[in-house]
Amino acid sequence: MNLIKSPWRALLSLLTVAIGLPGLAQTNAPVPVLQIKADQVTTKVSPMLYGLMTEEINYSYEGGLYGELIRNRAFKAGATNAVFWSTIGDAAISLDPTAPLNDALNTSLKLDATQATKKSPAGLANGGYWGIPVQPKTTYHASFYAKAAGSFTGPVTVAITSADGKTTFASAEISDLTGDWKKYEVTLKTKKVKPSKDNQFTLTTTVPGTIWLQQISLFPPTFVDRANGNRPDLMQLMADMQPKFLRLPGGNYLEGDYINERFDWKKTVGDTAQRPGHRSPWNYWSTDGFGLMEYLHWCEDLHMEPLLAVFAGYALKHDYIKPGPDLQPYVQDALDEIEYITGDALTTKWGAQRAKDGHVTPFPLHYVEIGNEDWFDRSGSYDGRFAQFYDAIKAKYPQLKLIATVGYEHSESQRVHSRTPDLVDEHYYRSQEEMEAHALDYDKYSRSNKTKIFVGEWATRVGSPTPNMAGALGDAAWMTGMERNSDVVLLHSYAPLFVNVSDLKRGGSMQWPSDLIGYDALTCYGSPSYFAQKIFSAHHGDEVLATDSQNIPTVTWQPPAKKRNGVEQPRPPEQQIRKLFFDATGDSQTGTIYLKVVNSLGSPQPVQVEISGVTSVADQGSAIVLKADKLDDTNSLIEPKKIIPVTEKATGLGASFTRTFPPYSITILELSAK
Ligand code: AHR
């Protein structure tokens, strides 16, 4: 309903040119009108907007966020070979399970360097995760466990060299090896060199001998200098998003293909040399050097809180534990995990363990998710499994909000009925048009339903390895719906977060196309979707303002035919989808109004904005604009900043104004209102 008369509207309607898109109902389309009722607050903006979702996929941690530069440092990535390791000179390497470091790292690498000479050093090399990055004037920390045969004491030389071995960027010597396992550590300092990544780590000797090695590690400087810490550039990209929470540790990575391949948190804490590691469902080995404490440090360093997903007795290949006594040890594991995160260091067993692991203060925790995507569990056991976890967790931690993993996008029969979840986790991976078609879904959500929504995984999957502008537009349309319905959608997180873009062929560095942030060993970039999320997160008020609209442009869209049990279903009917999306929030302290407008059309879109319920709106404000010339425009390692938001001064604002929004654009107008 159009409540406000504007003298400009009729004129603008006349001036509006045909948008010329197929399916548009009218050619001389009337100007869209957006009304903001600034004195009508529909709800508070959820304090948990916006969040991050993470798991080990696409080499997210190992080969990504985790600072470790050596690939297969513990020699468990291949059952019989020292994969990702090669020899230098006349050397031989093999796995030696008869000489383990300990029960966790129950094998070692045997280096036969008996042919080493001064002229021809023998040793081994590791090319890292598609290269070892070298930065100028940088200190790297190398370490390894070693023991030697007979009277060999060394020295051994560790170095970072170019891949052809011709240039040495930094090196250091280690001696005093003995017949017993011992940890050796050394720093490697580069000079004023050009940044590069086609490099390797080497360990060589000129003295004939046989050496056993384990946990060969190389760390560059890390974010806030954390030991066993994270890559600073990726941490900074996330810090700029100002996230409120991190959903961890998955995703499928929580579950594993089989129960013995789940994220078994107790095996991921403490000394990294005591972590056995495990195979991830994304088909590569994880040393678990990035374990539960590292996730928590990540949260702490970015001032966000963990949203913990606990393993709930179901693994991806339909491996599950029946509710009842068999499930009880897993319930106990979850209780212990919550205690490890939140328990008092002096009075609780797992709180004391956390303190022993270096963090005396408990971490904040308000949300716990029970499982992941349990609609896949065909056994029908989720209701019972959820109930068992729910009862045990609520009994000990009544303040925690518990999330079920089957949301309203799934059939009634798959959902939890025996308990009322505090929230359900919904997942949406969609095309741009699907996102647009569903952008208003949460406006229709029942306000009497006590169960709230966590959209724990969502993405507009257009563009690979990272989404393009079409993806960003779909995301932004969808985010306006979530932000506007903040009383229902308490939290949401895009997925997946990371992709190593070094090797995009099958079996390479990417398992899932369309990921928010891309990188190789040396540099990183944010996709247009990243920037859409960053500006949404950094620019909103604390109250959602009532809005209304008229004349929203639409196009005709043919939804694709779906397959059921491998059989193509009849094409669904065509539908009209909107191409203009918006929401408005206000800052209760300053009066600033944040109007977000998404123009998904390929033509400029004049919009009439009417603001009521305020005394005045300043003529000047600011506009943060993310736009592209084409839908498939995108960012990449080569062009990391092709599509980035630009902040400009906005003039001609007021309680009633018209502004033309560029083609393919996402705009946040900051309006100064009193
Ligand atoms: O985000 C990628 C995967 O999609 C997650 O691991 C899983 O939860 C979902 O199916």
XYZ file of C-alpha atoms and ligand atoms in Angstrom:
684
model
C 0.000 0.000 0.000
C 1.333 3.419 -0.893
C 0.610 5.716 1.994
C 2.717 8.669 1.050
C 2.066 11.070 -1.753
C 5.134 12.417 -3.442
C 4.957 15.198 -6.000
C 7.960 13.643 -7.705
C 6.573 10.198 -8.215
C 4.325 10.921 -11.159
C 7.086 12.811 -12.903
C 9.602 10.087 -12.231
C 7.257 7.447 -13.537
C 7.053 9.342 -16.774
C 10.802 9.751 -16.984
C 11.617 6.149 -16.216
C 12.999 4.363 -19.206
C 12.080 0.862 -20.134
C 14.255 -1.564 -18.229
C 14.032 -3.929 -21.145
C 14.471 -7.237 -19.362
C 12.691 -10.301 -20.628
C 9.691 -11.060 -18.493
C 9.271 -7.582 -17.084
C 5.581 -6.998 -16.734
C 5.710 -3.412 -17.991
C 8.027 -1.558 -20.283
C 7.421 1.927 -18.898
C 7.866 0.530 -15.414
C 6.702 2.778 -12.588
C 9.391 3.923 -10.183
C 9.731 1.647 -7.184
C 8.868 3.312 -3.904
C 10.390 2.300 -0.571
C 8.891 3.575 2.647
C 10.809 3.506 5.927
C 8.699 3.982 9.034
C 11.470 5.084 11.320
C 9.262 5.285 14.402
C 8.093 1.688 14.017
C 10.684 -0.792 15.274
C 9.701 -4.320 14.277
C 12.454 -6.011 16.283
C 15.968 -5.617 17.620
C 18.720 -6.623 15.222
C 20.070 -9.917 16.491
C 23.333 -9.259 18.347
C 24.708 -12.439 16.725
C 24.676 -11.079 13.168
C 26.959 -11.863 11.337
C 28.890 -15.123 11.788
C 31.375 -17.487 10.167
C 31.139 -21.200 9.445
C 34.218 -23.344 9.146
C 35.527 -26.848 8.585
C 38.523 -28.611 7.049
C 37.530 -28.519 3.362
C 39.357 -27.038 0.330
C 42.570 -27.041 2.418
C 40.994 -24.554 4.788
C 43.344 -25.088 7.721
C 46.212 -27.285 6.529
C 47.257 -25.425 3.400
C 45.147 -22.467 4.502
C 44.523 -20.688 7.775
C 46.821 -22.845 9.925
C 50.316 -21.408 9.782
C 52.065 -24.771 9.248
C 53.896 -24.747 5.913
C 55.024 -28.389 5.729
C 52.653 -30.803 4.010
C 52.390 -34.240 5.636
C 54.615 -33.242 8.528
C 53.770 -36.399 10.500
C 53.984 -38.824 7.534
C 50.480 -40.196 7.987
C 48.895 -38.792 4.807
C 49.883 -41.900 2.831
C 49.687 -45.382 4.308
C 52.862 -46.712 2.720
C 54.747 -43.751 1.236
C 56.086 -40.466 2.496
C 53.794 -38.543 0.172
C 54.710 -34.914 -0.559
C 58.335 -35.620 0.385
C 61.187 -36.074 -2.097
C 64.886 -36.816 -1.853
C 67.906 -34.617 -2.445
C 71.182 -36.104 -3.699
C 71.875 -39.785 -3.216
C 69.343 -40.395 -0.436
C 66.469 -42.783 0.175
C 63.385 -42.192 2.294
C 60.799 -44.624 3.645
C 58.159 -44.832 6.329
C 59.358 -46.754 9.367
C 56.509 -47.856 11.646
C 59.078 -49.798 13.708
C 60.553 -46.489 14.895
C 57.512 -44.459 16.032
C 57.868 -41.222 17.972
C 54.991 -42.255 20.255
C 51.568 -43.945 20.146
C 49.991 -40.984 18.354
C 52.688 -40.384 15.745
C 53.229 -44.099 15.351
C 55.546 -44.041 12.372
C 58.556 -41.998 11.290
C 60.479 -41.091 8.196
C 63.743 -42.981 7.777
C 66.314 -40.966 5.843
C 69.134 -43.046 4.450
C 71.880 -40.509 3.802
C 74.758 -42.969 3.949
C 76.034 -41.784 0.567
C 76.201 -38.131 1.622
C 79.434 -36.286 0.936
C 80.633 -32.692 1.269
C 80.226 -32.221 -2.460
C 76.931 -34.024 -2.697
C 74.668 -33.467 0.327
C 71.848 -35.950 0.809
C 68.472 -35.273 2.354
C 64.819 -34.566 1.771
C 62.566 -31.792 0.583
C 58.970 -30.719 1.022
C 57.147 -28.364 -1.347
C 54.470 -27.405 1.184
C 50.901 -26.807 0.099
C 51.540 -25.809 -3.490
C 54.673 -23.931 -2.531
C 56.472 -22.601 0.512
C 55.904 -18.839 0.749
C 58.970 -16.673 1.211
C 58.632 -13.104 2.404
C 61.473 -10.609 2.774
C 63.125 -10.060 6.174
C 60.972 -12.661 7.838
C 61.739 -15.139 10.603
C 60.510 -18.712 10.186
C 60.466 -21.217 12.996
C 61.573 -24.739 12.022
C 61.390 -27.756 14.316
C 61.481 -31.545 14.150
C 61.987 -34.658 16.206
C 65.023 -36.737 15.221
C 67.222 -39.649 16.226
C 70.165 -41.174 14.376
C 71.850 -44.527 13.907
C 75.281 -45.296 15.349
C 77.588 -42.412 16.081
C 75.950 -39.929 13.709
C 75.571 -36.543 15.398
C 75.139 -34.286 12.375
C 75.240 -31.573 11.468
C 72.052 -31.378 9.422
C 71.160 -28.252 7.511
C 67.591 -27.005 7.330
C 66.838 -24.438 4.674
C 64.220 -22.732 2.575
C 65.322 -22.794 -1.047
C 63.821 -22.180 -4.456
C 62.119 -25.250 -5.944
C 65.148 -25.919 -8.174
C 67.438 -25.698 -5.160
C 69.566 -23.012 -6.762
C 68.668 -20.162 -4.401
C 68.843 -20.505 -0.637
C 66.694 -17.925 1.138
C 67.626 -18.935 4.693
C 69.396 -21.823 6.384
C 70.604 -23.033 9.765
C 72.528 -26.015 11.144
C 71.568 -28.458 13.843
C 73.927 -30.916 15.483
C 74.145 -33.193 18.513
C 71.739 -35.802 17.192
C 71.744 -38.981 19.276
C 70.187 -42.415 19.220
C 67.192 -41.112 21.203
C 64.264 -39.026 20.010
C 64.746 -35.340 20.760
C 63.061 -32.160 19.531
C 65.272 -29.686 17.637
C 64.296 -26.098 16.898
C 65.881 -23.345 14.868
C 64.961 -20.020 13.282
C 65.447 -19.203 9.610
C 65.700 -15.559 8.609
C 65.248 -14.332 5.065
C 67.004 -11.256 3.693
C 65.606 -8.536 1.468
C 64.166 -10.875 -1.169
C 61.159 -10.696 -3.457
C 58.041 -12.491 -2.136
C 57.725 -15.868 -3.857
C 56.036 -19.229 -3.382
C 57.703 -21.727 -5.716
C 60.017 -22.835 -2.961
C 60.772 -25.832 -0.786
C 61.904 -26.729 2.686
C 65.008 -28.938 2.791
C 66.848 -30.961 5.389
C 70.247 -32.252 4.259
C 73.536 -33.540 5.579
C 77.026 -33.852 4.165
C 77.961 -36.477 6.778
C 77.008 -40.072 5.931
C 74.344 -41.430 8.267
C 70.816 -42.677 8.871
C 68.258 -40.426 10.561
C 64.651 -40.939 11.695
C 62.448 -37.883 11.664
C 58.978 -36.969 12.879
C 56.807 -33.841 12.939
C 58.951 -31.697 10.683
C 57.426 -28.267 10.992
C 57.954 -24.797 9.570
C 55.989 -21.803 10.766
C 56.015 -18.238 9.431
C 54.998 -15.358 11.719
C 51.387 -15.821 12.827
C 48.469 -13.537 13.654
C 49.137 -11.832 17.025
C 52.250 -14.062 17.238
C 50.397 -17.095 18.513
C 52.446 -20.262 18.766
C 50.886 -22.905 16.479
C 48.837 -20.005 15.139
C 47.171 -18.677 12.015
C 48.037 -16.917 8.783
C 47.812 -13.146 9.377
C 46.398 -12.131 5.986
C 43.444 -14.523 6.245
C 42.808 -13.539 9.859
C 42.762 -9.878 8.826
C 40.224 -10.531 6.054
C 37.955 -12.155 8.631
C 38.592 -9.491 11.271
C 37.390 -6.917 8.739
C 34.066 -8.768 8.597
C 33.587 -8.161 12.353
C 32.103 -11.622 12.896
C 30.167 -12.383 16.070
C 30.537 -16.181 16.120
C 32.249 -19.137 14.505
C 30.320 -22.338 13.827
C 32.854 -25.100 14.430
C 34.150 -27.697 13.556
C 31.733 -28.442 10.677
C 29.921 -29.380 8.526
C 30.788 -32.816 7.331
C 34.156 -32.529 9.067
C 32.363 -32.884 12.405
C 30.883 -36.194 11.360
C 33.502 -37.931 9.208
C 32.598 -40.637 6.736
C 32.676 -43.193 9.544
C 32.347 -42.801 13.277
C 36.060 -43.415 13.818
C 36.769 -40.544 11.396
C 34.683 -37.977 13.288
C 36.152 -34.845 14.846
C 37.157 -36.598 18.053
C 37.931 -33.462 20.021
C 39.910 -35.125 22.818
C 42.469 -36.248 20.263
C 42.909 -32.687 18.985
C 44.057 -30.931 22.156
C 47.342 -30.741 24.045
C 50.832 -31.236 22.617
C 50.588 -31.395 18.827
C 53.054 -34.316 18.829
C 50.477 -36.327 20.783
C 47.659 -35.810 18.261
C 47.242 -38.823 15.973
C 45.396 -36.947 13.213
C 42.596 -38.375 11.099
C 41.248 -38.631 7.573
C 38.706 -35.971 6.751
C 35.522 -36.688 4.782
C 36.871 -34.302 2.157
C 39.441 -36.955 1.383
C 42.678 -35.722 2.783
C 44.632 -36.172 5.966
C 44.389 -33.795 8.880
C 47.217 -33.765 11.435
C 44.796 -32.125 13.889
C 47.503 -29.583 14.586
C 44.509 -27.313 14.139
C 42.383 -28.705 16.959
C 39.733 -27.555 19.402
C 42.005 -25.097 21.243
C 43.124 -23.584 17.941
C 39.480 -22.982 16.997
C 38.977 -21.289 20.359
C 42.082 -19.133 19.915
C 40.745 -18.147 16.507
C 37.504 -17.020 18.196
C 39.369 -15.143 20.877
C 41.655 -13.378 18.416
C 38.708 -12.162 16.331
C 36.535 -11.310 19.377
C 33.811 -13.727 18.358
C 32.309 -16.628 20.279
C 32.283 -20.283 19.328
C 29.059 -21.916 18.225
C 29.926 -25.492 19.025
C 28.636 -28.412 16.980
C 28.974 -31.658 18.945
C 29.254 -35.058 17.311
C 25.834 -36.663 17.738
C 26.337 -40.301 16.776
C 25.880 -40.135 13.000
C 28.615 -40.301 10.337
C 28.147 -39.543 6.670
C 28.255 -43.074 5.290
C 25.137 -43.913 7.310
C 27.184 -45.131 10.224
C 25.170 -44.340 13.352
C 24.735 -45.189 17.013
C 21.299 -46.057 18.302
C 19.949 -43.825 21.052
C 20.325 -45.467 24.458
C 23.319 -46.846 26.352
C 25.519 -47.154 23.229
C 25.156 -43.431 22.600
C 25.955 -42.432 26.171
C 29.777 -42.220 25.739
C 29.254 -39.737 22.892
C 26.871 -37.689 25.029
C 29.544 -37.690 27.744
C 32.140 -36.557 25.193
C 29.911 -33.616 24.320
C 29.454 -32.713 27.999
C 33.222 -32.930 28.477
C 33.774 -30.740 25.426
C 31.429 -28.068 26.784
C 33.272 -28.301 30.106
C 36.631 -27.956 28.340
C 35.390 -24.738 26.731
C 33.482 -23.212 29.643
C 34.465 -25.044 32.829
C 36.196 -23.468 35.789
C 39.942 -24.136 35.742
C 40.083 -25.040 39.435
C 36.916 -27.004 40.047
C 36.222 -28.941 36.854
C 38.245 -31.744 35.290
C 38.107 -30.487 31.717
C 38.392 -26.834 32.717
C 41.623 -27.825 34.475
C 42.760 -29.592 31.309
C 42.104 -26.432 29.301
C 44.182 -24.456 31.807
C 46.952 -27.043 31.463
C 46.726 -26.563 27.701
C 47.427 -22.871 28.209
C 44.065 -21.126 28.644
C 42.977 -20.574 32.235
C 39.961 -18.370 31.508
C 36.846 -20.129 30.217
C 35.598 -19.207 26.760
C 32.074 -17.822 26.240
C 29.544 -20.294 24.839
C 25.818 -19.790 24.292
C 24.870 -22.062 21.397
C 25.457 -25.781 20.911
C 24.395 -27.633 17.793
C 23.653 -31.338 18.052
C 25.079 -33.005 14.942
C 25.115 -31.788 11.357
C 22.559 -32.253 8.591
C 20.895 -35.221 10.272
C 18.220 -35.307 7.587
C 20.702 -37.570 5.821
C 20.239 -40.182 8.558
C 17.798 -42.604 6.956
C 17.573 -44.726 10.097
C 15.181 -42.207 11.663
C 17.319 -42.129 14.800
C 17.835 -38.357 15.002
C 14.789 -37.598 17.126
C 16.012 -40.059 19.768
C 19.646 -39.026 19.508
C 18.737 -35.346 19.750
C 16.565 -36.002 22.808
C 19.372 -37.851 24.603
C 21.890 -35.053 24.000
C 19.281 -32.374 24.710
C 18.297 -33.821 28.093
C 21.888 -34.319 29.234
C 23.108 -30.895 28.109
C 20.079 -28.988 29.408
C 20.346 -30.772 32.775
C 23.910 -29.565 33.255
C 23.837 -26.342 31.244
C 20.229 -25.050 31.222
C 21.385 -21.673 29.895
C 22.689 -23.106 26.616
C 20.566 -22.766 23.490
C 20.412 -26.082 21.673
C 20.162 -26.340 17.919
C 18.663 -29.220 15.951
C 20.099 -29.844 12.503
C 16.844 -30.459 10.628
C 15.126 -27.207 9.752
C 11.798 -26.294 8.214
C 13.179 -26.792 4.720
C 12.866 -30.534 5.402
C 9.812 -32.673 5.697
C 7.878 -32.801 8.934
C 8.783 -36.471 9.391
C 12.536 -35.729 9.439
C 12.316 -33.007 12.076
C 12.699 -33.350 15.826
C 9.378 -33.746 17.626
C 10.174 -35.258 21.005
C 11.824 -32.046 22.255
C 11.443 -28.398 21.273
C 14.788 -27.246 19.903
C 15.709 -23.670 20.775
C 16.766 -23.237 17.169
C 16.919 -25.286 13.995
C 19.776 -25.072 11.522
C 18.691 -24.535 7.919
C 21.080 -24.898 4.969
C 20.594 -23.241 1.589
C 22.889 -23.615 -1.390
C 21.121 -21.929 -4.292
C 21.347 -20.130 -7.613
C 20.983 -16.350 -7.750
C 17.366 -16.649 -8.879
C 16.524 -19.141 -6.138
C 17.969 -16.802 -3.521
C 15.919 -13.956 -4.957
C 12.776 -16.079 -5.118
C 13.182 -16.974 -1.437
C 14.437 -13.638 -0.116
C 11.107 -12.874 1.566
C 10.548 -16.321 3.064
C 11.286 -15.362 6.664
C 8.751 -12.501 6.508
C 6.159 -15.279 6.559
C 7.647 -17.276 9.463
C 5.245 -17.895 12.336
C 5.941 -15.463 15.171
C 4.296 -17.807 17.671
C 6.779 -20.614 16.975
C 9.205 -20.749 19.909
C 11.906 -22.324 17.774
C 14.188 -19.782 16.145
C 16.340 -20.152 13.055
C 20.071 -20.511 12.583
C 20.932 -20.471 8.878
C 24.161 -22.337 9.530
C 25.168 -22.766 5.893
C 24.058 -20.708 2.953
C 25.549 -19.436 -0.287
C 24.584 -18.350 -3.754
C 26.662 -20.835 -5.695
C 27.518 -18.897 -8.825
C 31.165 -18.713 -9.815
C 34.120 -20.917 -9.011
C 36.430 -21.182 -7.093
C 34.886 -18.099 -5.530
C 31.510 -16.518 -6.311
C 31.131 -13.711 -8.828
C 28.887 -10.632 -8.720
C 25.788 -12.732 -9.459
C 26.638 -14.650 -6.294
C 27.070 -11.442 -4.319
C 23.711 -10.098 -5.555
C 21.921 -13.327 -4.615
C 23.629 -13.268 -1.217
C 22.740 -9.638 -0.586
C 19.088 -10.195 -1.547
C 18.978 -13.138 0.857
C 20.749 -11.207 3.625
C 18.207 -8.369 3.491
C 15.559 -10.997 4.297
C 17.554 -12.434 7.189
C 18.433 -9.034 8.643
C 14.841 -7.803 8.361
C 13.660 -10.920 10.199
C 16.216 -10.746 12.949
C 13.671 -11.797 15.564
C 13.464 -15.177 13.806
C 16.889 -15.610 12.188
C 19.114 -15.149 15.204
C 22.294 -16.285 13.500
C 23.573 -17.125 10.073
C 26.850 -18.077 8.460
C 27.947 -18.427 4.843
C 29.663 -21.656 3.792
C 32.242 -22.672 2.861
C 34.530 -19.940 4.064
C 37.853 -20.808 2.410
C 39.370 -22.328 -0.698
C 42.971 -22.882 -1.661
C 42.914 -22.017 -5.371
C 46.346 -23.446 -6.233
C 45.165 -26.610 -7.953
C 41.589 -26.598 -9.195
C 41.586 -29.901 -11.010
C 39.810 -32.937 -9.574
C 41.552 -34.206 -6.467
C 43.404 -30.894 -6.134
C 43.044 -28.098 -3.649
C 39.275 -27.540 -4.019
C 36.526 -29.955 -3.040
C 33.629 -27.499 -3.164
C 33.303 -24.687 -5.718
C 32.020 -21.239 -4.638
C 33.811 -20.307 -1.447
C 33.973 -16.923 0.212
C 37.738 -16.344 0.377
C 40.422 -17.661 -1.993
C 44.200 -17.953 -1.543
C 47.386 -19.682 -2.507
C 50.514 -20.075 -0.398
C 51.399 -16.406 -0.752
C 48.364 -14.183 -1.164
C 44.610 -14.114 -0.663
C 41.519 -12.256 -1.807
C 37.886 -11.784 -0.903
C 35.190 -12.600 -3.454
C 32.412 -10.111 -4.283
C 30.285 -12.190 -1.871
C 32.904 -11.590 0.828
C 32.631 -7.845 0.310
C 28.827 -7.980 0.283
C 28.926 -9.692 3.640
C 31.604 -7.426 5.014
C 29.583 -4.280 4.290
C 26.357 -5.832 5.577
C 28.077 -6.827 8.786
C 29.835 -3.516 9.365
C 26.882 -1.247 8.572
C 23.652 -1.819 10.412
C 21.764 -0.401 13.330
C 20.463 -2.181 16.402
C 16.777 -1.947 15.430
C 14.888 -3.197 12.392
C 12.597 -0.489 11.024
C 9.221 -1.169 9.456
C 9.225 -0.787 5.693
C 6.819 -0.963 2.829
C 7.227 -0.843 -0.930
C 5.430 -0.549 -4.235
C 6.292 -1.104 -7.873
C 9.141 -3.521 -7.183
C 10.452 -4.692 -10.591
C 10.120 -8.366 -11.335
C 11.218 -10.746 -14.076
C 9.826 -14.055 -15.187
C 11.903 -17.001 -14.050
C 11.661 -20.634 -14.980
C 12.795 -22.709 -11.973
C 14.864 -25.697 -13.088
C 13.357 -29.164 -13.071
C 14.495 -31.171 -10.060
C 15.477 -34.824 -9.905
C 13.961 -37.239 -7.412
C 15.681 -40.610 -7.004
C 17.600 -39.867 -10.215
C 14.408 -39.209 -12.208
C 13.812 -35.769 -13.672
C 10.553 -34.262 -12.393
C 8.183 -32.093 -14.458
C 9.293 -28.493 -14.831
C 7.723 -26.327 -12.133
C 5.629 -23.396 -13.349
C 7.287 -20.110 -14.245
C 7.247 -17.491 -11.554
C 7.786 -13.770 -11.182
C 10.824 -12.941 -9.076
C 11.795 -9.604 -7.644
C 14.932 -7.833 -8.796
C 15.081 -5.138 -6.123
C 15.594 -5.930 -2.437
C 15.957 -3.781 0.614
C 15.808 -3.516 4.374
C 16.284 -0.716 6.870
C 17.798 -0.678 10.335
C 18.258 2.194 12.721
C 20.784 3.077 15.383
C 18.778 3.817 18.526
C 21.587 6.006 19.921
C 22.562 8.147 16.948
C 19.424 8.041 14.808
C 21.393 6.878 11.770
C 19.261 4.906 9.333
C 20.955 2.194 7.267
C 19.057 1.511 4.075
C 20.328 -1.482 2.118
C 19.261 -1.657 -1.513
C 20.152 -4.468 -3.899
C 19.574 -3.790 -7.586
C 19.959 -7.096 -9.450
C 18.949 -5.587 -12.760
C 21.472 -4.776 -15.449
C 20.117 -1.237 -15.744
C 20.160 1.805 -13.452
C 17.178 1.752 -11.110
C 15.642 4.995 -9.852
C 13.969 4.485 -6.493
C 11.797 6.849 -4.529
C 12.580 6.704 -0.797
C 10.083 8.063 1.728
C 11.017 8.237 5.408
C 8.340 8.882 8.009
C 8.454 9.042 11.808
C 11.459 11.387 12.000
C 11.742 15.140 12.355
C 14.375 15.532 9.694
C 16.830 13.648 7.523
C 20.050 15.403 6.522
C 20.640 16.247 2.901
C 24.076 14.583 3.074
C 25.009 11.088 4.079
C 27.178 8.341 2.756
C 26.750 5.478 0.341
C 28.765 2.285 0.385
C 28.486 0.780 -3.076
C 29.556 -2.607 -4.399
C 28.865 -2.963 -8.104
C 29.998 -4.626 -11.308
C 29.541 -4.165 -15.026
C 28.658 -7.796 -15.588
C 27.171 -10.563 -13.510
C 30.209 -12.782 -14.029
C 32.710 -10.103 -13.006
C 34.728 -11.395 -10.105
C 37.865 -11.149 -7.983
C 40.836 -13.493 -8.166
C 44.447 -13.803 -7.050
C 45.407 -11.794 -10.132
C 42.683 -9.188 -9.744
C 41.925 -9.254 -6.014
C 40.289 -5.831 -6.000
C 38.316 -5.780 -9.213
C 35.058 -5.579 -7.266
C 35.350 -3.835 -3.943
C 33.044 -1.518 -2.046
C 33.535 2.201 -2.474
C 32.318 4.718 0.069
C 31.056 7.921 -1.424
C 29.388 11.056 -0.184
C 25.665 10.934 -0.842
C 23.793 14.173 -1.402
C 20.222 15.056 -2.205
C 18.954 12.917 0.660
C 16.086 13.846 2.962
C 12.761 12.541 4.185
C 11.721 12.127 0.566
C 14.238 11.662 -2.201
C 14.969 9.758 -5.361
C 18.207 7.969 -5.968
C 19.265 5.932 -8.948
C 20.978 2.709 -7.988
C 23.593 1.452 -10.467
C 23.121 -1.775 -12.446
C 24.179 -4.912 -10.563
C 24.770 -3.071 -7.331
C 24.535 -3.396 -3.579
C 24.242 -0.056 -1.794
C 24.104 0.841 1.858
C 22.877 4.363 2.420
C 23.708 5.854 5.780
C 21.140 8.530 6.482
C 21.479 10.949 9.329
C 18.002 11.272 10.850
C 16.620 13.079 13.877
O 29.704 -26.556 3.200
C 30.010 -27.758 2.586
C 29.169 -28.913 3.126
O 27.827 -28.720 2.812
C 29.157 -29.076 4.618
O 30.255 -29.782 5.075
C 27.905 -29.843 4.866
O 27.359 -29.580 6.138
C 27.007 -29.400 3.740
O 26.409 -30.468 3.114
